[in-house]
XYZ file of C-alpha atoms in Angstrom:
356
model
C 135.968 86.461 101.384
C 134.153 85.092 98.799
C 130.158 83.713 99.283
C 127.333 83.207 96.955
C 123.887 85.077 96.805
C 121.882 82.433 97.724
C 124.211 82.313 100.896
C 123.478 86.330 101.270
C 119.819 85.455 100.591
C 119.517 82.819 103.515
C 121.832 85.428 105.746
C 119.102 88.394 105.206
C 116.029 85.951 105.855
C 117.671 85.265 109.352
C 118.300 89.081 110.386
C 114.968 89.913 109.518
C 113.054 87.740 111.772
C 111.609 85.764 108.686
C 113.377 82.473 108.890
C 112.875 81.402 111.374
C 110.288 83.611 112.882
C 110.442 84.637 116.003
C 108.164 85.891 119.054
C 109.006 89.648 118.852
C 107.615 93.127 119.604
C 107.274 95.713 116.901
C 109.141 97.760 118.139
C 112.235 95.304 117.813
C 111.526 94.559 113.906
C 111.284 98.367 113.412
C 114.484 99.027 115.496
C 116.109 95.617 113.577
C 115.374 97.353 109.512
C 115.829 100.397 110.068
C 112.527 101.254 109.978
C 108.960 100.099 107.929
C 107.856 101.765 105.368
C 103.968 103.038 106.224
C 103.032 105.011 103.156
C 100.267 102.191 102.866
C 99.241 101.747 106.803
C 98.216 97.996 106.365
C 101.194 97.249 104.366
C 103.061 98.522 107.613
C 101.507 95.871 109.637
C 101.288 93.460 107.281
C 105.344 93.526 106.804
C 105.973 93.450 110.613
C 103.096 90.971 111.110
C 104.833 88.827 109.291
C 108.174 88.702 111.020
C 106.685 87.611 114.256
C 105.944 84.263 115.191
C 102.390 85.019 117.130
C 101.165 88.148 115.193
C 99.804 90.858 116.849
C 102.546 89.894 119.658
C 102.037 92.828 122.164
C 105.013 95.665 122.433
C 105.743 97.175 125.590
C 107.635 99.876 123.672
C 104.653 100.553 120.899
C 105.074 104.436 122.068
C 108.990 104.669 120.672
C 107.987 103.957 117.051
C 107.307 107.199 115.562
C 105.574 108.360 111.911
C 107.281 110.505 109.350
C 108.999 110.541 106.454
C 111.596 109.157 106.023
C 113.719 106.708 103.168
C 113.438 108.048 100.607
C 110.458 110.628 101.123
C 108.110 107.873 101.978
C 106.079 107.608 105.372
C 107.811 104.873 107.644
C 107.487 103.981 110.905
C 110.938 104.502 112.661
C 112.421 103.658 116.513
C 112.982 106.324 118.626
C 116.235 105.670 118.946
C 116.963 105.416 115.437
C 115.160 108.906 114.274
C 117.840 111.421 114.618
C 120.293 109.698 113.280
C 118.425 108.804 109.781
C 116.905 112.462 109.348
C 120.631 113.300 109.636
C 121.936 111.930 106.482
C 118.073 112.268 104.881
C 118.861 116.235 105.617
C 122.491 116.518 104.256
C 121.424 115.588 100.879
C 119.620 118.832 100.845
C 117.489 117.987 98.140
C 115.217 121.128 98.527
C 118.034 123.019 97.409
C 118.308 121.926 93.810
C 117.095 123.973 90.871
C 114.897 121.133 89.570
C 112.808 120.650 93.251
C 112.421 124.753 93.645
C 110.912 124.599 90.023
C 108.888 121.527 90.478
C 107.473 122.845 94.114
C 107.758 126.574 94.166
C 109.859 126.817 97.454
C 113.459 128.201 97.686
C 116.052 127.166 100.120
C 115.205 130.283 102.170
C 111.468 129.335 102.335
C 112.001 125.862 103.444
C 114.381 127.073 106.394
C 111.757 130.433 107.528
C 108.886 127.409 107.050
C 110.715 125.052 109.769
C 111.664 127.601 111.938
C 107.783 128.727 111.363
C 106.693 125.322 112.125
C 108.881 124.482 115.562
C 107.187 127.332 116.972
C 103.684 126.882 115.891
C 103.997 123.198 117.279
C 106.679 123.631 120.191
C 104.489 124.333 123.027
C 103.443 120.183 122.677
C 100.277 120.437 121.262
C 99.578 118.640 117.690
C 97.912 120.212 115.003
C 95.997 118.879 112.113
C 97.244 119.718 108.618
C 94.558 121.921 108.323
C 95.226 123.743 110.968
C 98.873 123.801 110.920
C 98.708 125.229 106.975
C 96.008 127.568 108.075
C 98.152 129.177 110.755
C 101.016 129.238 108.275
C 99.721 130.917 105.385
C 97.591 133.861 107.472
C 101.607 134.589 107.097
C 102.107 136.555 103.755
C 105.750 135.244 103.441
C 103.978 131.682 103.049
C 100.398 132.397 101.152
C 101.954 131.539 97.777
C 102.151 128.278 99.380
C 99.214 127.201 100.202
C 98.447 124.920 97.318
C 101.635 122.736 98.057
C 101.555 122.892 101.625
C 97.916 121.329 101.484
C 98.725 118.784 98.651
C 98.859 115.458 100.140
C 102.114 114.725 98.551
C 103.977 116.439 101.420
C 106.297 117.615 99.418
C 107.152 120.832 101.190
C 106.519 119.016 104.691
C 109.150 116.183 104.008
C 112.275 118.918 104.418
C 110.580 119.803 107.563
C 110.271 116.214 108.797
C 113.960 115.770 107.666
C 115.163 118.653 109.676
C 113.677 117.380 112.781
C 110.765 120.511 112.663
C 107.424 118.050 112.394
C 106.492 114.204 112.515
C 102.993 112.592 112.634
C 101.766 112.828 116.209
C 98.156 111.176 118.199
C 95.088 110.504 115.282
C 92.616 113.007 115.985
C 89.669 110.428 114.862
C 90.211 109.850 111.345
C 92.651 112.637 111.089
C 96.343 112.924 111.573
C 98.602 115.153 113.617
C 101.308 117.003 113.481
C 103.706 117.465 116.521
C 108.035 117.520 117.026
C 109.817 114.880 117.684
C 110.893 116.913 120.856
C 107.327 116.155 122.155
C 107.229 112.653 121.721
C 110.916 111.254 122.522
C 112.608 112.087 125.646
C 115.700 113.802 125.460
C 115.520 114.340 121.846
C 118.425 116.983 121.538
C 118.485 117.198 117.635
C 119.940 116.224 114.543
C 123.766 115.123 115.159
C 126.128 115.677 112.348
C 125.640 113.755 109.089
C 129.351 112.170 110.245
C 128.889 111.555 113.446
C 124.904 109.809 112.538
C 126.444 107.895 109.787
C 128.222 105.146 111.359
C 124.639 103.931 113.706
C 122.569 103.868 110.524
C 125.018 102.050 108.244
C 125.038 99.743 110.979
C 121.608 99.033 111.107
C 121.085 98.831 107.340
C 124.002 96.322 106.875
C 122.786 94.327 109.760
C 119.870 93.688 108.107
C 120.099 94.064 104.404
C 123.619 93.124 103.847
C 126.362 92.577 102.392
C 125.558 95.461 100.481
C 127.599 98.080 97.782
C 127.193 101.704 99.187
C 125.354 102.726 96.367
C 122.320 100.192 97.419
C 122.882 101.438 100.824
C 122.230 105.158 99.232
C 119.753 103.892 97.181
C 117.313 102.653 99.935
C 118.110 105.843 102.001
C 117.312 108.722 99.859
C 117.244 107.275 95.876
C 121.056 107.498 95.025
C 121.165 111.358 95.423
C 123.443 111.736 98.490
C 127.068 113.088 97.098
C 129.091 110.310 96.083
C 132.168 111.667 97.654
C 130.266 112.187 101.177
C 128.678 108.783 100.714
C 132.101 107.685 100.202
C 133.921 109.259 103.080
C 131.081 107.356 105.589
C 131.914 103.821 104.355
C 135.468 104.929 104.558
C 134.598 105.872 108.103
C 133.370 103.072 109.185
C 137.028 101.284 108.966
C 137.470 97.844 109.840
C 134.279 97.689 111.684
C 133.160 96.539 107.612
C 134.521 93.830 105.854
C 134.549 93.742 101.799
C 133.050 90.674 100.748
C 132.393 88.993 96.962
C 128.804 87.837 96.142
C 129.259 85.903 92.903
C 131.741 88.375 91.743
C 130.173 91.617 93.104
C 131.909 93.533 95.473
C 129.774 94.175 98.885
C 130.092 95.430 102.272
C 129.017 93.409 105.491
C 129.713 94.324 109.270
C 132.763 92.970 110.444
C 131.238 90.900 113.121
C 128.754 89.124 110.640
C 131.513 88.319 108.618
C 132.003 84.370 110.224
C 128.168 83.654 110.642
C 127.952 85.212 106.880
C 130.068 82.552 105.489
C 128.836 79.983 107.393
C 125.120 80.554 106.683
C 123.654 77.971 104.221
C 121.363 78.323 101.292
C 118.082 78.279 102.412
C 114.605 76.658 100.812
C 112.136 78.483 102.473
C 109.368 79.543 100.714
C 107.642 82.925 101.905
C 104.800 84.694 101.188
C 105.491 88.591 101.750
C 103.168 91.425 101.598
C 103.218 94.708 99.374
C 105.779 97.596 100.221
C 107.656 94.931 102.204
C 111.036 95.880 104.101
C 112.559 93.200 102.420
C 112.423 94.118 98.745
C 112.800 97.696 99.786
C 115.517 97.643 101.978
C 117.242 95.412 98.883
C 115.876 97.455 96.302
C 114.068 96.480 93.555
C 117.649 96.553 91.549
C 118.918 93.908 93.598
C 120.000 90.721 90.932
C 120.564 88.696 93.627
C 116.957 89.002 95.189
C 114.732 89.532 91.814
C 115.923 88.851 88.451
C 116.437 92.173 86.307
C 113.608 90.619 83.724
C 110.889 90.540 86.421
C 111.658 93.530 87.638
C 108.650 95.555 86.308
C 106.548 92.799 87.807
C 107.454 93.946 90.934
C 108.141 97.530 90.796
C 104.848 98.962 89.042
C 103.103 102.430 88.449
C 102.796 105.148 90.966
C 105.629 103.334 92.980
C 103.592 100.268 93.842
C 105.693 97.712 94.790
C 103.798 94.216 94.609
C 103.521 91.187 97.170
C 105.805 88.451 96.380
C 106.631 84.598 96.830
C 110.205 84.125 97.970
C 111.881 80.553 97.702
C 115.419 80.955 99.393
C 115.045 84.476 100.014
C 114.847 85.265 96.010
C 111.674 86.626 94.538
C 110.336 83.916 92.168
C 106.629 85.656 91.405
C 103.890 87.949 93.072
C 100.522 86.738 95.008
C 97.291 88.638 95.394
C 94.089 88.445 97.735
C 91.011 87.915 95.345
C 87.577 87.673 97.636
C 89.302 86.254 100.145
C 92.003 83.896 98.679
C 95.472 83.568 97.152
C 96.191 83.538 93.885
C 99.799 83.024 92.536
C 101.583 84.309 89.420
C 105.127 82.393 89.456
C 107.782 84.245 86.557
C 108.365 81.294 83.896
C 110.543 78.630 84.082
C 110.781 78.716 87.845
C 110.320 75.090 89.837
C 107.579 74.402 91.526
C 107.674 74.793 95.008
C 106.824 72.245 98.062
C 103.075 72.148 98.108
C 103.445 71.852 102.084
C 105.592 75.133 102.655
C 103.095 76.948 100.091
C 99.995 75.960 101.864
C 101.159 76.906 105.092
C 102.288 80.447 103.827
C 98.984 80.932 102.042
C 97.305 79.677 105.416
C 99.138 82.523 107.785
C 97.894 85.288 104.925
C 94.524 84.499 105.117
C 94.779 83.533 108.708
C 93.033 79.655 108.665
């Protein structure tokens, strides 16, 4: 089956609640990508706020989002009934185990595995601990005092294999401080990680159903940064059998769900024009790689230092230049040679940012 980006384009605006927008919960755009990246809190609510018609629209299931890190080694806010599944795969890339990490971070694979089974027991009887006091009670160990440094850095970079196996997430704020608790604590049930094969299937799902038609490697890319092994990556599309469908996007082969396949090529190009904060599940979930969405060119507009990723003005679901808040108002940047877009559609995106 053959369709063209802009078709693709139009397709993604519709599964992500953005066109049209629609009166949901939180809780369904989070289950619906996948989940939101919350590195940046505000971008988090900014990029669901977004998606729903009335912002702010009250969730009755608020309590089955849950904090951690996740995608690639970022904070997101993920459903419930998603977690387990996506710190599956996260965990069988194992990146904690490669010469390069234990160099850069000063852990070995043996560390990481005493420090989870260290940390499920500290935290296990349900109540949440501050970082502080979570590190403190870890270090008075002497198998973790050379630690201490990059267990208090607040990179997380020795607490993101712990999230991954399922030993911590981000529980109640203590005031202006975070938590740490199990996801055991917070969602019932919760029996563990299943298998990286058996989890596969439910988050490839998810991803496609919302960010495709997609190659595997964009798919691997937006999980974990293209390090999962290409032959297990490989084996889970190959899995997934004729529940996908192999597509051609201007000449690209892609993967969509089976059952999208019809409404996929029947989905017009669309001219909406959208205004989209920073860190937003749209360019991420696409990747900033993504030809289709953002010209290779402007990339570096987009994708900036320290992993900033800026807002940007969509017209038919492709990035055509960024927008920032300056005391209060937007100001545009378009990349050159673009058209001009309908005054009307602009004004009313630029009135739901600043909320006239």
């Amino acid at each position: 089956m053959r369709i063209t980006a802009d078709q693709a384009l139009a397709w993604r605006l519709e599964r992500q609640f953005l066109s049209p927008r629609e009166n949901v919960s939180r809780a369904d755009i989070v289950r619906r990508l996948g989940g939101v990246q919350s590195q940046v809190a505000s971008a988090a609510e900014t990029s669901i706020a977004t998606r729903q018609q009335t912002p702010g629209a009250a969730s009755p299931e608020n309590d089955a989002l849950i904090r951690t890190w996740a995608m690639r080694g970022t904070l997101h806010l993920c459903h419930s009934s998603q977690l387990a599944d996506v710190l599956s795969l996260l965990a069988a890339s194992r990146t904690w185990t490669k010469p390069s990490w234990q160099k850069t971070f000063g852990a070995t694979p043996d560390e990481i595995d005493q420090l989870a089974e260290a940390v499920r027991e500290l935290l296990g009887d349900g109540n949440p601990m501050t970082r502080d006091e979570l590190v403190t009670c870890l270090v008075a160990e002497s198998r973790f005092a050379d630690l201490e440094t990059e267990l208090r850095s607040g990179w997380g970079a020795l607490l993101k294999p712990l999230a991954w196996q399922g030993a911590l997430c981000h529980g109640p704020a203590r005031g202006s401080r975070i938590t740490f608790t199990t996801p055991s604590a917070l969602i019932p049930g919760w029996s563990g990680l299943p298998s990286p094969d058996d989890a596969a299937p439910s988050v490839i799902t998810t991803y496609l159903g919302a960010f495709g038609p997609a190659p595997a490697t964009t798919f691997d890319n937006w999980l974990i940064r293209g390090v999962t092994r290409k032959s297990m990556l490989r084996s889970w599309f190959t899995g997934m059998g004729d529940r996908l469908t192999e597509v051609s996007v201007d000449g690209q082969s892609a993967f969509v769900l089976s059952e999208h396949a019809d409404e996929l090529a029947a989905t017009k190009p669309s001219r909406a024009v959208h205004l989209l904060g920073p860190f937003d599940a749209y360019v991420l979930g696409a990747t900033t790689k993504d030809t289709w969405m953002l010209p290779a060119e402007h990339r570096d507009r987009i994708s900036r230092a320290a992993g900033w990723i800026a807002p940007v003005i969509l017209s038919g679901g492709r990035v055509v230049g960024t927008w920032e808040l300056e005391h209060g108002d937007v100001v545009t940047e378009f990349f050159p040679g673009e058209k001009v877009l309908s005054r009307r559609a602009l004004a009313a995106e630029v009135d739901r940012v600043t909320g006239h």
